[in-house]
PDB file of C-alpha atoms in Angstrom:
ATOM      1  CA  UNK A 139       0.000   0.000   0.000  1.00 38.00           C
ATOM      2  CA  UNK A 140       1.123   3.531  -0.723  1.00 38.00           C
ATOM      3  CA  UNK A 141       2.344   4.971   2.549  1.00 39.00           C
ATOM      4  CA  UNK A 142       1.350   8.533   1.926  1.00 40.00           C
ATOM      5  CA  UNK A 143       4.390   9.670  -0.013  1.00 40.00           C
ATOM      6  CA  UNK A 144       3.306  11.173  -3.339  1.00 40.00           C
ATOM      7  CA  UNK A 145       5.088   9.813  -6.419  1.00 42.00           C
ATOM      8  CA  UNK A 146       8.392  11.545  -7.177  1.00 45.00           C
ATOM      9  CA  UNK A 147       8.198  13.247  -3.734  1.00 44.00           C
ATOM     10  CA  UNK A 148       5.755  15.915  -4.892  1.00 43.00           C
ATOM     11  CA  UNK A 149       3.545  17.733  -2.440  1.00 42.00           C
ATOM     12  CA  UNK A 150      -0.214  17.255  -2.427  1.00 41.00           C
ATOM     13  CA  UNK A 151      -0.670  20.763  -3.861  1.00 40.00           C
ATOM     14  CA  UNK A 152       1.589  19.891  -6.802  1.00 40.00           C
ATOM     15  CA  UNK A 153      -0.326  16.678  -7.452  1.00 41.00           C
ATOM     16  CA  UNK A 154      -3.816  18.092  -7.470  1.00 45.00           C
ATOM     17  CA  UNK A 155      -3.170  21.352  -9.268  1.00 43.00           C
ATOM     18  CA  UNK A 156      -4.064  23.577  -6.351  1.00 42.00           C
ATOM     19  CA  UNK A 157      -7.341  22.135  -5.082  1.00 49.00           C
ATOM     20  CA  UNK A 158      -7.751  22.965  -1.438  1.00 46.00           C
ATOM     21  CA  UNK A 159      -9.425  21.041   1.385  1.00 46.00           C
ATOM     22  CA  UNK A 160     -12.891  22.233   2.311  1.00 44.00           C
ATOM     23  CA  UNK A 161     -14.584  21.852   5.694  1.00 44.00           C
ATOM     24  CA  UNK A 162     -17.764  20.595   4.005  1.00 45.00           C
ATOM     25  CA  UNK A 163     -18.120  19.258   0.474  1.00 43.00           C
ATOM     26  CA  UNK A 164     -21.435  18.799  -1.286  1.00 43.00           C
ATOM     27  CA  UNK A 165     -21.185  15.664  -3.407  1.00 42.00           C
ATOM     28  CA  UNK A 166     -23.555  17.165  -5.990  1.00 41.00           C
ATOM     29  CA  UNK A 167     -22.479  20.769  -6.424  1.00 39.00           C
ATOM     30  CA  UNK A 168     -18.743  21.181  -5.775  1.00 41.00           C
ATOM     31  CA  UNK A 169     -17.441  23.775  -8.245  1.00 40.00           C
ATOM     32  CA  UNK A 170     -14.134  21.919  -8.565  1.00 43.00           C
ATOM     33  CA  UNK A 171     -16.064  18.796  -9.657  1.00 41.00           C
ATOM     34  CA  UNK A 172     -17.697  20.754 -12.448  1.00 40.00           C
ATOM     35  CA  UNK A 173     -14.317  21.787 -13.785  1.00 38.00           C
ATOM     36  CA  UNK A 174     -13.014  18.223 -13.744  1.00 45.00           C
ATOM     37  CA  UNK A 175     -16.189  16.599 -15.046  1.00 46.00           C
ATOM     38  CA  UNK A 176     -16.462  19.025 -17.948  1.00 45.00           C
ATOM     39  CA  UNK A 177     -12.801  18.736 -18.954  1.00 51.00           C
ATOM     40  CA  UNK A 178     -12.062  17.178 -22.324  1.00 58.00           C
ATOM     41  CA  UNK A 179     -10.276  13.901 -21.601  1.00 60.00           C
ATOM     42  CA  UNK A 180      -8.615  13.925 -25.012  1.00 65.00           C
ATOM     43  CA  UNK A 181      -6.225  16.522 -23.544  1.00 69.00           C
ATOM     44  CA  UNK A 182      -4.944  14.080 -20.918  1.00 73.00           C
ATOM     45  CA  UNK A 183      -1.527  12.547 -21.357  1.00 85.00           C
ATOM     46  CA  UNK A 184      -0.898   8.991 -20.236  1.00 88.00           C
ATOM     47  CA  UNK A 185       0.134   8.983 -16.557  1.00 88.00           C
ATOM     48  CA  UNK A 186       3.478   7.568 -15.496  1.00 89.00           C
ATOM     49  CA  UNK A 187       3.679   4.056 -14.080  1.00 90.00           C
ATOM     50  CA  UNK A 188       4.082   5.550 -10.582  1.00 91.00           C
ATOM     51  CA  UNK A 189       0.767   7.391 -10.850  1.00 90.00           C
ATOM     52  CA  UNK A 190      -1.009   4.370 -12.342  1.00 92.00           C
ATOM     53  CA  UNK A 191       0.237   2.199  -9.481  1.00 93.00           C
ATOM     54  CA  UNK A 192      -0.894   4.668  -6.831  1.00 91.00           C
ATOM     55  CA  UNK A 193      -4.235   5.261  -8.580  1.00 91.00           C
ATOM     56  CA  UNK A 194      -4.924   1.508  -8.562  1.00 94.00           C
ATOM     57  CA  UNK A 195      -4.137   1.426  -4.831  1.00 93.00           C
ATOM     58  CA  UNK A 196      -6.570   4.287  -4.230  1.00 94.00           C
ATOM     59  CA  UNK A 197      -9.320   2.447  -6.119  1.00 94.00           C
ATOM     60  CA  UNK A 198      -8.535  -0.641  -4.039  1.00 94.00           C
ATOM     61  CA  UNK A 199      -8.674   1.428  -0.858  1.00 95.00           C
ATOM     62  CA  UNK A 200     -12.078   2.863  -1.782  1.00 95.00           C
ATOM     63  CA  UNK A 201     -13.408  -0.547  -2.902  1.00 95.00           C
ATOM     64  CA  UNK A 202     -14.340  -1.343   0.694  1.00 97.00           C
ATOM     65  CA  UNK A 203     -17.942  -0.463   1.625  1.00 97.00           C
ATOM     66  CA  UNK A 204     -16.991   0.826   5.096  1.00 97.00           C
ATOM     67  CA  UNK A 205     -14.271   3.141   3.758  1.00 97.00           C
ATOM     68  CA  UNK A 206     -16.647   4.227   0.974  1.00 97.00           C
ATOM     69  CA  UNK A 207     -19.240   5.201   3.608  1.00 97.00           C
ATOM     70  CA  UNK A 208     -16.588   6.904   5.782  1.00 98.00           C
ATOM     71  CA  UNK A 209     -15.635   9.189   2.886  1.00 97.00           C
ATOM     72  CA  UNK A 210     -19.321   9.960   2.310  1.00 97.00           C
ATOM     73  CA  UNK A 211     -19.780  10.747   6.015  1.00 97.00           C
ATOM     74  CA  UNK A 212     -16.810  13.125   5.958  1.00 97.00           C
ATOM     75  CA  UNK A 213     -18.158  15.119   3.007  1.00 95.00           C
ATOM     76  CA  UNK A 214     -20.125  17.159   5.545  1.00 90.00           C
ATOM     77  CA  UNK A 215     -16.993  18.182   7.455  1.00 95.00           C
ATOM     78  CA  UNK A 216     -14.764  16.868  10.184  1.00 96.00           C
ATOM     79  CA  UNK A 217     -16.007  14.257  12.628  1.00 98.00           C
ATOM     80  CA  UNK A 218     -14.657  12.344  15.611  1.00 97.00           C
ATOM     81  CA  UNK A 219     -14.266   8.552  15.336  1.00 97.00           C
ATOM     82  CA  UNK A 220     -17.383   7.912  17.432  1.00 97.00           C
ATOM     83  CA  UNK A 221     -19.487  10.146  15.211  1.00 98.00           C
ATOM     84  CA  UNK A 222     -18.183   8.427  12.096  1.00 98.00           C
ATOM     85  CA  UNK A 223     -18.858   4.980  13.617  1.00 98.00           C
ATOM     86  CA  UNK A 224     -22.422   5.996  14.353  1.00 98.00           C
ATOM     87  CA  UNK A 225     -23.002   7.297  10.813  1.00 97.00           C
ATOM     88  CA  UNK A 226     -21.588   4.191   9.118  1.00 97.00           C
ATOM     89  CA  UNK A 227     -23.158   1.773  11.654  1.00 97.00           C
ATOM     90  CA  UNK A 228     -19.878   0.031  12.472  1.00 98.00           C
ATOM     91  CA  UNK A 229     -17.982  -0.494  15.746  1.00 98.00           C
ATOM     92  CA  UNK A 230     -15.574   2.284  16.666  1.00 97.00           C
ATOM     93  CA  UNK A 231     -12.579  -0.104  16.589  1.00 97.00           C
ATOM     94  CA  UNK A 232     -13.418  -1.132  13.028  1.00 97.00           C
ATOM     95  CA  UNK A 233     -13.802   2.480  11.925  1.00 98.00           C
ATOM     96  CA  UNK A 234     -10.464   3.370  13.539  1.00 97.00           C
ATOM     97  CA  UNK A 235      -8.703   0.675  11.508  1.00 97.00           C
ATOM     98  CA  UNK A 236     -10.264   1.941   8.282  1.00 98.00           C
ATOM     99  CA  UNK A 237      -9.408   5.546   9.151  1.00 98.00           C
ATOM    100  CA  UNK A 238      -5.780   4.535   9.693  1.00 97.00           C
ATOM    101  CA  UNK A 239      -5.634   3.167   6.140  1.00 97.00           C
ATOM    102  CA  UNK A 240      -7.316   6.268   4.733  1.00 97.00           C
ATOM    103  CA  UNK A 241      -4.893   8.452   6.677  1.00 96.00           C
ATOM    104  CA  UNK A 242      -1.804   6.543   5.497  1.00 95.00           C
ATOM    105  CA  UNK A 243      -2.930   7.116   1.920  1.00 94.00           C
ATOM    106  CA  UNK A 244      -3.616  10.794   2.632  1.00 94.00           C
ATOM    107  CA  UNK A 245      -7.308  10.532   1.841  1.00 96.00           C
ATOM    108  CA  UNK A 246      -8.116  11.882   5.314  1.00 97.00           C
ATOM    109  CA  UNK A 247      -6.241  14.096   7.723  1.00 97.00           C
ATOM    110  CA  UNK A 248      -6.631  14.719  11.438  1.00 97.00           C
ATOM    111  CA  UNK A 249      -6.926  17.537  13.914  1.00 96.00           C
ATOM    112  CA  UNK A 250      -6.371  16.989  17.633  1.00 96.00           C
ATOM    113  CA  UNK A 251      -8.415  18.853  20.218  1.00 95.00           C
ATOM    114  CA  UNK A 252      -7.463  17.705  23.679  1.00 95.00           C
ATOM    115  CA  UNK A 253      -7.934  13.946  23.787  1.00 93.00           C
ATOM    116  CA  UNK A 254     -10.276  13.925  20.783  1.00 94.00           C
ATOM    117  CA  UNK A 255      -9.147  13.361  17.210  1.00 95.00           C
ATOM    118  CA  UNK A 256     -11.218  14.791  14.382  1.00 97.00           C
ATOM    119  CA  UNK A 257     -10.990  13.448  10.835  1.00 98.00           C
ATOM    120  CA  UNK A 258     -11.702  15.292   7.601  1.00 97.00           C
ATOM    121  CA  UNK A 259     -11.111  14.708   3.910  1.00 97.00           C
ATOM    122  CA  UNK A 260      -7.672  15.897   2.805  1.00 96.00           C
ATOM    123  CA  UNK A 261      -9.185  17.152  -0.458  1.00 94.00           C
ATOM    124  CA  UNK A 262     -12.216  16.352  -2.603  1.00 93.00           C
ATOM    125  CA  UNK A 263     -10.592  13.838  -4.968  1.00 93.00           C
ATOM    126  CA  UNK A 264     -11.694  10.617  -3.191  1.00 94.00           C
ATOM    127  CA  UNK A 265     -15.185  12.062  -2.892  1.00 94.00           C
ATOM    128  CA  UNK A 266     -15.175  12.771  -6.626  1.00 94.00           C
ATOM    129  CA  UNK A 267     -14.210   9.142  -7.331  1.00 94.00           C
ATOM    130  CA  UNK A 268     -17.075   7.964  -5.134  1.00 94.00           C
ATOM    131  CA  UNK A 269     -19.498  10.380  -6.754  1.00 93.00           C
ATOM    132  CA  UNK A 270     -18.604   9.134 -10.235  1.00 92.00           C
ATOM    133  CA  UNK A 271     -18.776   5.485  -9.078  1.00 92.00           C
ATOM    134  CA  UNK A 272     -22.287   6.059  -7.721  1.00 91.00           C
ATOM    135  CA  UNK A 273     -23.288   7.716 -10.999  1.00 89.00           C
ATOM    136  CA  UNK A 274     -21.896   4.727 -12.912  1.00 89.00           C
ATOM    137  CA  UNK A 275     -23.823   2.398 -10.590  1.00 89.00           C
ATOM    138  CA  UNK A 276     -26.994   4.285 -11.513  1.00 87.00           C
ATOM    139  CA  UNK A 277     -26.319   3.457 -15.169  1.00 86.00           C
ATOM    140  CA  UNK A 278     -25.917  -0.217 -14.255  1.00 87.00           C
ATOM    141  CA  UNK A 279     -28.966  -0.463 -11.959  1.00 87.00           C
ATOM    142  CA  UNK A 280     -31.652   2.065 -12.891  1.00 79.00           C
ATOM    143  CA  UNK A 281     -33.394   3.274 -15.994  1.00 72.00           C
ATOM    144  CA  UNK A 282     -33.843   6.680 -14.333  1.00 70.00           C
ATOM    145  CA  UNK A 283     -30.614   8.514 -13.560  1.00 70.00           C
ATOM    146  CA  UNK A 284     -30.705  10.730 -10.465  1.00 72.00           C
ATOM    147  CA  UNK A 285     -27.423  12.400 -11.297  1.00 66.00           C
ATOM    148  CA  UNK A 286     -28.726  13.906 -14.520  1.00 58.00           C
ATOM    149  CA  UNK A 287     -30.744  16.252 -12.290  1.00 44.00           C
ATOM    150  CA  UNK A 288     -27.930  17.186  -9.908  1.00 46.00           C
ATOM    151  CA  UNK A 289     -24.653  17.249 -11.796  1.00 44.00           C
ATOM    152  CA  UNK A 290     -23.489  19.601 -14.512  1.00 46.00           C
ATOM    153  CA  UNK A 291     -23.563  18.131 -17.994  1.00 46.00           C
ATOM    154  CA  UNK A 292     -20.280  16.417 -18.932  1.00 45.00           C
ATOM    155  CA  UNK A 293     -18.406  17.522 -22.007  1.00 44.00           C
ATOM    156  CA  UNK A 294     -19.672  15.785 -25.132  1.00 41.00           C
ATOM    157  CA  UNK A 295     -17.129  13.259 -26.356  1.00 43.00           C
ATOM    158  CA  UNK A 296     -17.309  11.005 -29.372  1.00 42.00           C
ATOM    159  CA  UNK A 297     -18.545   8.184 -27.080  1.00 45.00           C
ATOM    160  CA  UNK A 298     -21.386  10.358 -25.758  1.00 44.00           C
ATOM    161  CA  UNK A 299     -22.241  11.653 -29.213  1.00 46.00           C
ATOM    162  CA  UNK A 300     -22.650   8.111 -30.524  1.00 46.00           C
ATOM    163  CA  UNK A 301     -24.753   7.092 -27.498  1.00 49.00           C
ATOM    164  CA  UNK A 302     -22.091   4.738 -26.076  1.00 48.00           C
ATOM    165  CA  UNK A 303     -21.185   5.151 -22.384  1.00 45.00           C
TER     166      UNK A 303
END
């Protein structure tokens, strides 16, 4: 597992192009999401092997239902472990283990206040991955897509123009 060191020893700000952490992130209306979702993917260059390896680890990290729900719980802002455990309906010890993995991968960060530790999302990137995964799940499960009413329209690509998703 990636131990929190960005590839080629770059800082988080260098990796994400300047996105900043927010105390509360709305999964439907984040302005940064609009910019990314409407970007033309034909402009992307192929990522280096280091980035591909780390990206696969992040997908693996988020492929756990408890960690998925933890990220969703933290979209509203920072929470203590007990509050997170209550929201995801899991024992506090289990949530602590999942938070440790999310913290090692720099998906979440902490703030200490006395004996309490508060967790928050480091940035909105993991939340964006989850948002897109849920939207893709809607395509797989439902005929009616909820996200078409809440998200900005994506850029039209040749796949969208031909009706292929």
